[in-house]
Amino acid sequence: MSVPMKQCNHAGCRTLVPFNERYCVKHKQELNKYRYNKRMYNSNESKYQQFYKSTAWRRLSRRFLENNPICVKCYEDGVIRKADVVDHVQEVKDNWSRRLDESNLQALCNSHHNTKTRNERKKRE
Ligand SMILES: [Zn+2]
Ligand SMILES: [Zn+2]
């Protein structure tokens, strides 16, 4: 008994495939590659998200803020303001190996941190 055949689902491809398959061998491979790249991209993104949620980072940033309670940028302007966040001088995305390096950290208030994030984004575009 022969398996019923149909055309590959890929637009314009006339290769016949068994009825229970969606794509011919060639297009199946292309689809898998596409899915693989997409997954790699997503897991890359979540690497940073996971880092910010990690115990190591939380502990380090909390201790850092205790030792550096003043926003360094405000201080440069002669203003004493409480720091809200710990910022990476060199962004984690630019230098993954320095993510837990205290010499790469600075305490910032929310407004200075927002300004910095905006500028970094502009540079990237
Ligand atoms: Zn095909
Ligand atoms: Zn500030």
PDB file of C-alpha atoms and ligand atoms in Angstrom:
ATOM      1  CA  MET A   1       0.000   0.000   0.000  1.00  0.00           C
ATOM      2  CA  SER A   2       1.529   3.322  -1.009  1.00  0.00           C
ATOM      3  CA  VAL A   3       1.290   6.400   1.190  1.00  0.00           C
ATOM      4  CA  PRO A   4      -0.849   9.181  -0.300  1.00  0.00           C
ATOM      5  CA  MET A   5       1.305  12.135  -1.393  1.00  0.00           C
ATOM      6  CA  LYS A   6       0.764  15.877  -1.383  1.00  0.00           C
ATOM      7  CA  GLN A   7       2.802  18.978  -2.166  1.00  0.00           C
ATOM      8  CA  CYS A   8       5.199  20.529   0.341  1.00  0.00           C
ATOM      9  CA  ASN A   9       3.599  23.331   2.365  1.00  0.00           C
ATOM     10  CA  HIS A  10       6.326  25.813   1.485  1.00  0.00           C
ATOM     11  CA  ALA A  11       4.979  28.419  -0.946  1.00  0.00           C
ATOM     12  CA  GLY A  12       5.960  27.561  -4.504  1.00  0.00           C
ATOM     13  CA  CYS A  13       7.561  24.208  -3.668  1.00  0.00           C
ATOM     14  CA  ARG A  14       6.179  21.351  -5.796  1.00  0.00           C
ATOM     15  CA  THR A  15       8.057  18.522  -4.103  1.00  0.00           C
ATOM     16  CA  LEU A  16       5.740  15.685  -3.153  1.00  0.00           C
ATOM     17  CA  VAL A  17       5.794  14.591   0.465  1.00  0.00           C
ATOM     18  CA  PRO A  18       3.896  11.856   2.317  1.00  0.00           C
ATOM     19  CA  PHE A  19       0.440  13.026   3.288  1.00  0.00           C
ATOM     20  CA  ASN A  20       1.243  13.125   7.028  1.00  0.00           C
ATOM     21  CA  GLU A  21       4.316  15.370   6.519  1.00  0.00           C
ATOM     22  CA  ARG A  22       4.103  19.133   6.150  1.00  0.00           C
ATOM     23  CA  TYR A  23       7.362  19.935   4.375  1.00  0.00           C
ATOM     24  CA  CYS A  24       9.885  18.295   2.073  1.00  0.00           C
ATOM     25  CA  VAL A  25      13.327  17.453   3.513  1.00  0.00           C
ATOM     26  CA  LYS A  26      14.890  20.699   2.304  1.00  0.00           C
ATOM     27  CA  HIS A  27      12.197  22.955   3.728  1.00  0.00           C
ATOM     28  CA  LYS A  28      11.974  20.988   6.938  1.00  0.00           C
ATOM     29  CA  GLN A  29      15.655  21.747   7.514  1.00  0.00           C
ATOM     30  CA  GLU A  30      15.149  25.427   6.807  1.00  0.00           C
ATOM     31  CA  LEU A  31      12.289  25.577   9.249  1.00  0.00           C
ATOM     32  CA  ASN A  32      14.324  23.861  11.958  1.00  0.00           C
ATOM     33  CA  LYS A  33      17.191  26.278  11.453  1.00  0.00           C
ATOM     34  CA  TYR A  34      14.811  29.200  11.754  1.00  0.00           C
ATOM     35  CA  ARG A  35      13.313  27.819  14.963  1.00  0.00           C
ATOM     36  CA  TYR A  36      16.768  27.130  16.366  1.00  0.00           C
ATOM     37  CA  ASN A  37      17.984  30.676  15.704  1.00  0.00           C
ATOM     38  CA  LYS A  38      14.874  32.096  17.249  1.00  0.00           C
ATOM     39  CA  ARG A  39      15.346  30.000  20.358  1.00  0.00           C
ATOM     40  CA  MET A  40      18.999  31.018  20.639  1.00  0.00           C
ATOM     41  CA  TYR A  41      18.024  34.651  20.342  1.00  0.00           C
ATOM     42  CA  ASN A  42      15.389  34.332  23.043  1.00  0.00           C
ATOM     43  CA  SER A  43      17.654  32.487  25.456  1.00  0.00           C
ATOM     44  CA  ASN A  44      20.258  35.181  24.864  1.00  0.00           C
ATOM     45  CA  GLU A  45      17.775  37.812  25.905  1.00  0.00           C
ATOM     46  CA  SER A  46      16.761  35.993  29.020  1.00  0.00           C
ATOM     47  CA  LYS A  47      20.406  35.561  30.053  1.00  0.00           C
ATOM     48  CA  TYR A  48      20.385  39.229  31.075  1.00  0.00           C
ATOM     49  CA  GLN A  49      16.960  39.049  32.633  1.00  0.00           C
ATOM     50  CA  GLN A  50      18.021  35.997  34.598  1.00  0.00           C
ATOM     51  CA  PHE A  51      21.142  37.781  35.781  1.00  0.00           C
ATOM     52  CA  TYR A  52      19.190  40.686  37.257  1.00  0.00           C
ATOM     53  CA  LYS A  53      16.991  38.218  39.100  1.00  0.00           C
ATOM     54  CA  SER A  54      19.908  36.136  40.382  1.00  0.00           C
ATOM     55  CA  THR A  55      20.698  35.901  44.087  1.00  0.00           C
ATOM     56  CA  ALA A  56      24.322  36.859  43.426  1.00  0.00           C
ATOM     57  CA  TRP A  57      23.318  40.133  41.814  1.00  0.00           C
ATOM     58  CA  ARG A  58      20.632  40.974  44.358  1.00  0.00           C
ATOM     59  CA  ARG A  59      22.994  40.393  47.238  1.00  0.00           C
ATOM     60  CA  LEU A  60      25.808  42.360  45.633  1.00  0.00           C
ATOM     61  CA  SER A  61      23.637  45.312  44.640  1.00  0.00           C
ATOM     62  CA  ARG A  62      22.021  45.515  48.068  1.00  0.00           C
ATOM     63  CA  ARG A  63      25.403  45.556  49.781  1.00  0.00           C
ATOM     64  CA  PHE A  64      26.737  48.025  47.235  1.00  0.00           C
ATOM     65  CA  LEU A  65      23.893  50.460  47.967  1.00  0.00           C
ATOM     66  CA  GLU A  66      24.542  50.152  51.687  1.00  0.00           C
ATOM     67  CA  ASN A  67      28.171  51.130  51.134  1.00  0.00           C
ATOM     68  CA  ASN A  68      27.373  53.740  48.450  1.00  0.00           C
ATOM     69  CA  PRO A  69      24.065  55.327  49.460  1.00  0.00           C
ATOM     70  CA  ILE A  70      24.578  58.556  47.491  1.00  0.00           C
ATOM     71  CA  CYS A  71      23.995  59.063  43.730  1.00  0.00           C
ATOM     72  CA  VAL A  72      27.465  59.673  42.275  1.00  0.00           C
ATOM     73  CA  LYS A  73      26.187  61.885  39.439  1.00  0.00           C
ATOM     74  CA  CYS A  74      24.241  64.142  41.783  1.00  0.00           C
ATOM     75  CA  TYR A  75      27.318  64.280  44.004  1.00  0.00           C
ATOM     76  CA  GLU A  76      29.383  65.462  41.023  1.00  0.00           C
ATOM     77  CA  ASP A  77      26.898  68.321  40.676  1.00  0.00           C
ATOM     78  CA  GLY A  78      27.252  69.129  44.348  1.00  0.00           C
ATOM     79  CA  VAL A  79      23.869  67.619  45.257  1.00  0.00           C
ATOM     80  CA  ILE A  80      23.412  64.974  47.933  1.00  0.00           C
ATOM     81  CA  ARG A  81      20.643  62.605  46.856  1.00  0.00           C
ATOM     82  CA  LYS A  82      19.871  59.072  47.891  1.00  0.00           C
ATOM     83  CA  ALA A  83      20.818  56.448  45.293  1.00  0.00           C
ATOM     84  CA  ASP A  84      18.022  54.141  44.104  1.00  0.00           C
ATOM     85  CA  VAL A  85      19.758  51.693  41.815  1.00  0.00           C
ATOM     86  CA  VAL A  86      23.109  50.085  41.191  1.00  0.00           C
ATOM     87  CA  ASP A  87      24.208  50.753  37.645  1.00  0.00           C
ATOM     88  CA  HIS A  88      26.824  49.006  35.497  1.00  0.00           C
ATOM     89  CA  VAL A  89      29.295  51.608  34.220  1.00  0.00           C
ATOM     90  CA  GLN A  90      30.062  49.267  31.348  1.00  0.00           C
ATOM     91  CA  GLU A  91      26.725  47.692  30.487  1.00  0.00           C
ATOM     92  CA  VAL A  92      26.221  43.984  31.093  1.00  0.00           C
ATOM     93  CA  LYS A  93      25.424  43.570  27.407  1.00  0.00           C
ATOM     94  CA  ASP A  94      28.752  45.128  26.474  1.00  0.00           C
ATOM     95  CA  ASN A  95      30.875  43.273  28.972  1.00  0.00           C
ATOM     96  CA  TRP A  96      29.287  40.191  30.469  1.00  0.00           C
ATOM     97  CA  SER A  97      32.422  39.271  32.417  1.00  0.00           C
ATOM     98  CA  ARG A  98      32.264  42.421  34.556  1.00  0.00           C
ATOM     99  CA  ARG A  99      28.661  41.971  35.661  1.00  0.00           C
ATOM    100  CA  LEU A 100      29.668  41.248  39.266  1.00  0.00           C
ATOM    101  CA  ASP A 101      32.780  43.424  39.299  1.00  0.00           C
ATOM    102  CA  GLU A 102      32.327  46.104  41.962  1.00  0.00           C
ATOM    103  CA  SER A 103      34.715  48.463  40.196  1.00  0.00           C
ATOM    104  CA  ASN A 104      32.238  48.428  37.307  1.00  0.00           C
ATOM    105  CA  LEU A 105      29.335  49.533  39.516  1.00  0.00           C
ATOM    106  CA  GLN A 106      28.019  52.959  40.471  1.00  0.00           C
ATOM    107  CA  ALA A 107      25.125  54.066  42.626  1.00  0.00           C
ATOM    108  CA  LEU A 108      22.595  56.248  40.806  1.00  0.00           C
ATOM    109  CA  CYS A 109      19.292  57.924  41.575  1.00  0.00           C
ATOM    110  CA  ASN A 110      16.365  56.966  39.337  1.00  0.00           C
ATOM    111  CA  SER A 111      16.538  60.113  37.240  1.00  0.00           C
ATOM    112  CA  HIS A 112      20.262  59.759  36.468  1.00  0.00           C
ATOM    113  CA  HIS A 113      19.800  56.078  35.744  1.00  0.00           C
ATOM    114  CA  ASN A 114      16.975  56.797  33.303  1.00  0.00           C
ATOM    115  CA  THR A 115      19.073  59.417  31.519  1.00  0.00           C
ATOM    116  CA  LYS A 116      21.970  57.007  31.210  1.00  0.00           C
ATOM    117  CA  THR A 117      19.801  54.167  29.922  1.00  0.00           C
ATOM    118  CA  ARG A 118      18.293  56.501  27.328  1.00  0.00           C
ATOM    119  CA  ASN A 119      21.734  57.646  26.152  1.00  0.00           C
ATOM    120  CA  GLU A 120      23.027  54.086  25.927  1.00  0.00           C
ATOM    121  CA  ARG A 121      20.040  53.130  23.822  1.00  0.00           C
ATOM    122  CA  LYS A 122      20.648  56.058  21.496  1.00  0.00           C
ATOM    123  CA  LYS A 123      24.279  55.036  21.070  1.00  0.00           C
ATOM    124  CA  ARG A 124      23.164  51.541  20.152  1.00  0.00           C
ATOM    125  CA  GLU A 125      20.730  52.597  17.462  1.00  0.00           C
TER     126      GLU A 125
HETATM  127 ZN    ZN B   1       9.612  22.045  -0.076  1.00  0.00          ZN
HETATM  128 ZN    ZN B   2      21.421  61.526  40.563  1.00  0.00          ZN
END
